[in-house]
């Protein structure tokens, strides 16, 4: 690893940490809200008349938490990956293979941004059953998280090109 970090890499790593510092509390708050809403749903069904909006809010929170937490997992390199072939390659070839994989991920995320945005627009007329909330807000998580993951992939590509490796933590082998 180089002893001196390139200023561009340092700036990009700061943006990653900034995004991470926003996403972590949002996911935590979403989980806390989900627990609260589900608890309210259970208590209201058992003791009183069921509160109608709780099921819908729980579903929407679960969708948002899933995408946001998946984004955090992507940034930390925690998604499932089979790396034994790439890890066995010699240095330069390993770097090229990782860049190629990240380019595929970047292309997929850009596609997901476009498709997610289009789907969000198509569903913009639809309202949720209980809350009468525009479904645009529910589906917005797809292009938002895809854009963040695309940014993370781009940062990793730049780190690989400049430093020869990424600084993201890797999963320990079992």
CSV table of C-alpha atoms in Angstrom, one decimal:
chain,number,residue,atom,x,y,z
A,1,UNK,CA,0.0,0.0,0.0
A,2,UNK,CA,1.4,3.4,-0.8
A,3,UNK,CA,2.6,5.5,2.1
A,4,UNK,CA,1.2,8.7,0.6
A,5,UNK,CA,-2.5,8.7,-0.3
A,6,UNK,CA,-3.4,10.7,-3.4
A,7,UNK,CA,-5.5,13.8,-2.6
A,8,UNK,CA,-8.3,12.7,-5.0
A,9,UNK,CA,-8.6,9.3,-3.2
A,10,UNK,CA,-8.6,11.2,0.2
A,11,UNK,CA,-11.4,13.4,-1.0
A,12,UNK,CA,-13.4,10.5,-2.4
A,13,UNK,CA,-13.0,8.5,0.9
A,14,UNK,CA,-14.3,11.5,2.8
A,15,UNK,CA,-17.4,11.6,0.6
A,16,UNK,CA,-17.9,7.9,1.3
A,17,UNK,CA,-17.6,8.5,5.0
A,18,UNK,CA,-20.0,11.4,4.8
A,19,UNK,CA,-22.6,9.3,3.0
A,20,UNK,CA,-22.0,6.5,5.5
A,21,UNK,CA,-22.6,8.9,8.4
A,22,UNK,CA,-26.0,9.8,6.9
A,23,UNK,CA,-27.1,6.3,5.9
A,24,UNK,CA,-26.3,4.6,9.2
A,25,UNK,CA,-28.6,6.7,11.4
A,26,UNK,CA,-31.3,6.6,8.8
A,27,UNK,CA,-31.2,2.8,8.7
A,28,UNK,CA,-31.1,2.7,12.5
A,29,UNK,CA,-34.1,5.1,12.7
A,30,UNK,CA,-36.0,3.1,10.1
A,31,UNK,CA,-35.4,-0.1,12.1
A,32,UNK,CA,-36.6,1.5,15.3
A,33,UNK,CA,-39.6,2.9,13.5
A,34,UNK,CA,-40.3,-0.5,12.0
A,35,UNK,CA,-40.2,-2.2,15.4
A,36,UNK,CA,-42.5,0.5,16.8
A,37,UNK,CA,-45.0,0.2,14.0
A,38,UNK,CA,-45.1,-3.6,14.2
A,39,UNK,CA,-45.5,-3.4,18.0
A,40,UNK,CA,-48.4,-1.0,17.6
A,41,UNK,CA,-49.9,-3.3,15.0
A,42,UNK,CA,-49.7,-6.3,17.3
A,43,UNK,CA,-51.0,-4.5,20.4
A,44,UNK,CA,-53.8,-2.8,18.5
A,45,UNK,CA,-55.0,-6.1,17.0
A,46,UNK,CA,-54.9,-7.9,20.3
A,47,UNK,CA,-56.3,-5.3,22.6
A,48,UNK,CA,-58.2,-2.8,20.4
A,49,UNK,CA,-59.4,-2.3,16.9
A,50,UNK,CA,-56.5,-2.8,14.4
A,51,UNK,CA,-54.8,0.4,13.3
A,52,UNK,CA,-55.1,0.3,9.5
A,53,UNK,CA,-52.1,2.2,8.4
A,54,UNK,CA,-49.5,0.1,10.3
A,55,UNK,CA,-49.3,-2.7,7.8
A,56,UNK,CA,-48.6,-0.2,5.0
A,57,UNK,CA,-46.1,1.8,6.9
A,58,UNK,CA,-44.3,-1.4,7.9
A,59,UNK,CA,-44.1,-2.6,4.3
A,60,UNK,CA,-42.8,0.8,3.1
A,61,UNK,CA,-40.2,1.0,5.9
A,62,UNK,CA,-39.0,-2.6,5.1
A,63,UNK,CA,-38.5,-1.7,1.4
A,64,UNK,CA,-36.5,1.5,2.3
A,65,UNK,CA,-34.5,-0.3,5.0
A,66,UNK,CA,-33.6,-3.1,2.7
A,67,UNK,CA,-32.3,-0.8,0.0
A,68,UNK,CA,-30.5,1.5,2.3
A,69,UNK,CA,-28.9,-1.3,4.4
A,70,UNK,CA,-27.9,-3.0,1.1
A,71,UNK,CA,-26.2,0.2,0.1
A,72,UNK,CA,-24.2,0.2,3.4
A,73,UNK,CA,-23.3,-3.5,2.9
A,74,UNK,CA,-22.1,-2.7,-0.6
A,75,UNK,CA,-19.9,0.1,0.6
A,76,UNK,CA,-18.3,-2.2,3.2
A,77,UNK,CA,-17.8,-5.1,0.7
A,78,UNK,CA,-20.2,-7.3,2.7
A,79,UNK,CA,-22.3,-8.7,-0.2
A,80,UNK,CA,-21.7,-12.3,-1.1
A,81,UNK,CA,-18.7,-12.7,-3.4
A,82,UNK,CA,-16.7,-15.6,-4.7
A,83,UNK,CA,-13.2,-14.2,-4.8
A,84,UNK,CA,-10.9,-17.2,-4.7
A,85,UNK,CA,-10.1,-17.1,-8.4
A,86,UNK,CA,-9.5,-13.3,-8.5
A,87,UNK,CA,-7.4,-13.6,-5.2
A,88,UNK,CA,-5.2,-16.3,-6.8
A,89,UNK,CA,-4.3,-14.1,-9.8
A,90,UNK,CA,-1.0,-12.2,-9.9
A,91,UNK,CA,-1.1,-8.5,-8.8
A,92,UNK,CA,-1.7,-6.6,-12.1
A,93,UNK,CA,-4.2,-9.2,-13.4
A,94,UNK,CA,-6.0,-9.2,-10.1
A,95,UNK,CA,-6.3,-5.4,-10.3
A,96,UNK,CA,-7.7,-5.7,-13.9
A,97,UNK,CA,-10.2,-8.4,-12.8
A,98,UNK,CA,-11.4,-6.2,-9.9
A,99,UNK,CA,-11.8,-3.2,-12.1
A,100,UNK,CA,-13.7,-5.2,-14.7
A,101,UNK,CA,-16.1,-6.5,-12.0
A,102,UNK,CA,-16.6,-3.0,-10.7
A,103,UNK,CA,-17.3,-1.7,-14.2
A,104,UNK,CA,-20.0,-4.4,-14.5
A,105,UNK,CA,-21.4,-3.3,-11.2
A,106,UNK,CA,-21.3,0.3,-12.2
A,107,UNK,CA,-23.1,-0.4,-15.5
A,108,UNK,CA,-25.8,-2.4,-13.6
A,109,UNK,CA,-26.3,0.4,-11.1
A,110,UNK,CA,-26.6,3.0,-13.9
A,111,UNK,CA,-29.2,0.8,-15.5
A,112,UNK,CA,-31.0,0.4,-12.2
A,113,UNK,CA,-31.0,4.2,-11.8
A,114,UNK,CA,-32.6,4.7,-15.2
A,115,UNK,CA,-35.2,1.8,-14.8
A,116,UNK,CA,-35.9,2.9,-11.2
A,117,UNK,CA,-36.5,6.5,-12.2
A,118,UNK,CA,-38.8,5.4,-15.1
A,119,UNK,CA,-40.7,3.1,-12.8
A,120,UNK,CA,-41.0,5.9,-10.2
A,121,UNK,CA,-42.5,8.2,-12.9
A,122,UNK,CA,-44.9,5.5,-14.2
A,123,UNK,CA,-46.2,4.9,-10.7
A,124,UNK,CA,-46.4,8.6,-9.7
A,125,UNK,CA,-50.2,8.7,-10.2
A,126,UNK,CA,-50.8,5.8,-7.8
A,127,UNK,CA,-51.6,6.5,-4.2
A,128,UNK,CA,-51.1,4.1,-1.3
A,129,UNK,CA,-54.3,2.5,0.1
A,130,UNK,CA,-54.2,3.7,3.7
A,131,UNK,CA,-52.0,6.8,3.8
A,132,UNK,CA,-52.9,8.1,0.3
A,133,UNK,CA,-49.1,8.7,-0.1
A,134,UNK,CA,-47.8,9.0,-3.7
A,135,UNK,CA,-46.0,5.8,-4.6
A,136,UNK,CA,-43.3,7.9,-6.1
A,137,UNK,CA,-41.8,8.3,-2.6
A,138,UNK,CA,-41.9,4.5,-2.0
A,139,UNK,CA,-40.2,3.7,-5.3
A,140,UNK,CA,-37.7,6.6,-5.1
A,141,UNK,CA,-35.4,4.4,-2.9
A,142,UNK,CA,-34.4,2.3,-5.9
A,143,UNK,CA,-32.7,5.0,-8.0
A,144,UNK,CA,-31.4,6.8,-4.9
A,145,UNK,CA,-29.6,3.7,-3.6
A,146,UNK,CA,-28.5,2.7,-7.0
A,147,UNK,CA,-26.9,6.1,-7.5
A,148,UNK,CA,-25.1,5.9,-4.1
A,149,UNK,CA,-23.9,2.4,-5.0
A,150,UNK,CA,-22.7,3.6,-8.4
A,151,UNK,CA,-20.8,6.3,-6.6
A,152,UNK,CA,-19.2,3.7,-4.3
A,153,UNK,CA,-18.2,1.6,-7.3
A,154,UNK,CA,-16.8,4.6,-9.1
A,155,UNK,CA,-14.7,5.5,-6.0
A,156,UNK,CA,-13.4,1.9,-5.8
A,157,UNK,CA,-12.5,2.0,-9.5
A,158,UNK,CA,-10.6,5.2,-9.0
A,159,UNK,CA,-8.8,3.8,-5.9
A,160,UNK,CA,-7.8,0.7,-7.8
A,161,UNK,CA,-6.4,2.8,-10.7
A,162,UNK,CA,-4.5,5.2,-8.4
A,163,UNK,CA,-3.4,3.0,-5.5
A,164,UNK,CA,-3.7,-0.5,-7.0
A,165,UNK,CA,-6.1,-1.6,-4.3
A,166,UNK,CA,-9.2,-0.4,-2.5
A,167,UNK,CA,-9.3,0.6,1.2
A,168,UNK,CA,-12.7,-1.0,1.9
A,169,UNK,CA,-12.7,-3.7,4.5
A,170,UNK,CA,-12.9,-7.2,3.1
A,171,UNK,CA,-14.8,-10.2,4.6
A,172,UNK,CA,-12.8,-12.6,6.5
A,173,UNK,CA,-12.7,-16.2,5.1
A,174,UNK,CA,-14.4,-18.8,7.1
